[in-house]
């Protein structure tokens, strides 16, 4: 049944292999836990799932990990119900630990200017960091970039996002100059990096310029979103630039931002 669900997601949602692997792990771990308690995956009720969530919490899993697992589980049972399988509808109401309001603090003390000018950091890695911070890109989107995606006339880049959804984002003159100075590959693909290696090297680079070792590459994308909102960008603008399919995802950043209203993206300045 798990395989059928993942096949459905791959065919209809266009999820990456890494995301599907994460979903498989979440569901397989749930299935193993349920079977250890004599319960089958499709006969589990909301109490079973709530107990499993509590088990993850007691096992020391992070709040974000638990929330991700719970989201996968809800999606699986929702899919099963739509297929006509009798499942406990109350599973969608299972509770998860609340994230601290300061959960985005991990990027707060990163000296981004120092990172972008640190010549000891590989030039390609610095370029990736600049693109993630200044354009709000996911690391998977950065690694998929090609020179042919860059329109130098309109100062836009076509981003190949999640679910095979493309979007155009603007880039500033400083970003253009930075790319021209650091991109030296003759290939169309901008960065010839394996995902895990890129994540690790970006983490190492960020760690040099922050006292908080919990920083991670995705925190650059979060900082991009809150910078837009702090500078008065409309939520729909942020949604489009971030590539969010739902405005509800974008609204998550509202409680992190300073709500002074000034200008939209074109008036937002990034110093690198």
mmCIF file of C-alpha atoms in Angstrom, residues 1-9 23-24 27-28 30-31 35 40-43 72-73 75-87:
data_model
loop_
_atom_site.group_PDB
_atom_site.id
_atom_site.type_symbol
_atom_site.label_atom_id
_atom_site.label_comp_id
_atom_site.label_asym_id
_atom_site.label_seq_id
_atom_site.Cartn_x
_atom_site.Cartn_y
_atom_site.Cartn_z
ATOM 1 C CA UNK A 1 0.000 0.000 0.000
ATOM 2 C CA UNK A 2 2.882 2.347 0.753
ATOM 3 C CA UNK A 3 4.321 1.650 -2.698
ATOM 4 C CA UNK A 4 0.990 2.486 -4.326
ATOM 5 C CA UNK A 5 0.830 5.790 -2.476
ATOM 6 C CA UNK A 6 4.369 6.744 -3.465
ATOM 7 C CA UNK A 7 3.663 5.822 -7.079
ATOM 8 C CA UNK A 8 0.605 8.093 -6.955
ATOM 9 C CA UNK A 9 2.704 10.969 -5.589
ATOM 10 C CA UNK A 23 7.950 9.809 2.708
ATOM 11 C CA UNK A 24 8.791 6.109 2.421
ATOM 12 C CA UNK A 27 5.534 5.522 6.526
ATOM 13 C CA UNK A 28 7.761 2.453 6.898
ATOM 14 C CA UNK A 30 5.089 3.962 11.292
ATOM 15 C CA UNK A 31 4.223 0.575 9.832
ATOM 16 C CA UNK A 35 3.144 -4.064 13.616
ATOM 17 C CA UNK A 40 -1.968 -3.177 10.688
ATOM 18 C CA UNK A 41 -1.314 0.063 8.838
ATOM 19 C CA UNK A 42 -4.846 0.442 7.431
ATOM 20 C CA UNK A 43 -6.647 -0.535 10.631
ATOM 21 C CA UNK A 72 3.184 12.398 5.591
ATOM 22 C CA UNK A 73 0.946 10.156 7.674
ATOM 23 C CA UNK A 75 -1.525 12.559 3.527
ATOM 24 C CA UNK A 76 -1.322 8.778 3.300
ATOM 25 C CA UNK A 77 -4.589 8.199 5.154
ATOM 26 C CA UNK A 78 -6.327 10.975 3.232
ATOM 27 C CA UNK A 79 -5.270 9.274 -0.004
ATOM 28 C CA UNK A 80 -6.463 5.904 1.294
ATOM 29 C CA UNK A 81 -9.857 7.363 2.158
ATOM 30 C CA UNK A 82 -10.215 8.893 -1.305
ATOM 31 C CA UNK A 83 -9.549 5.449 -2.748
ATOM 32 C CA UNK A 84 -12.550 4.115 -0.865
ATOM 33 C CA UNK A 85 -10.590 2.405 1.910
ATOM 34 C CA UNK A 86 -12.210 2.625 5.323
ATOM 35 C CA UNK A 87 -9.829 4.514 7.608
#
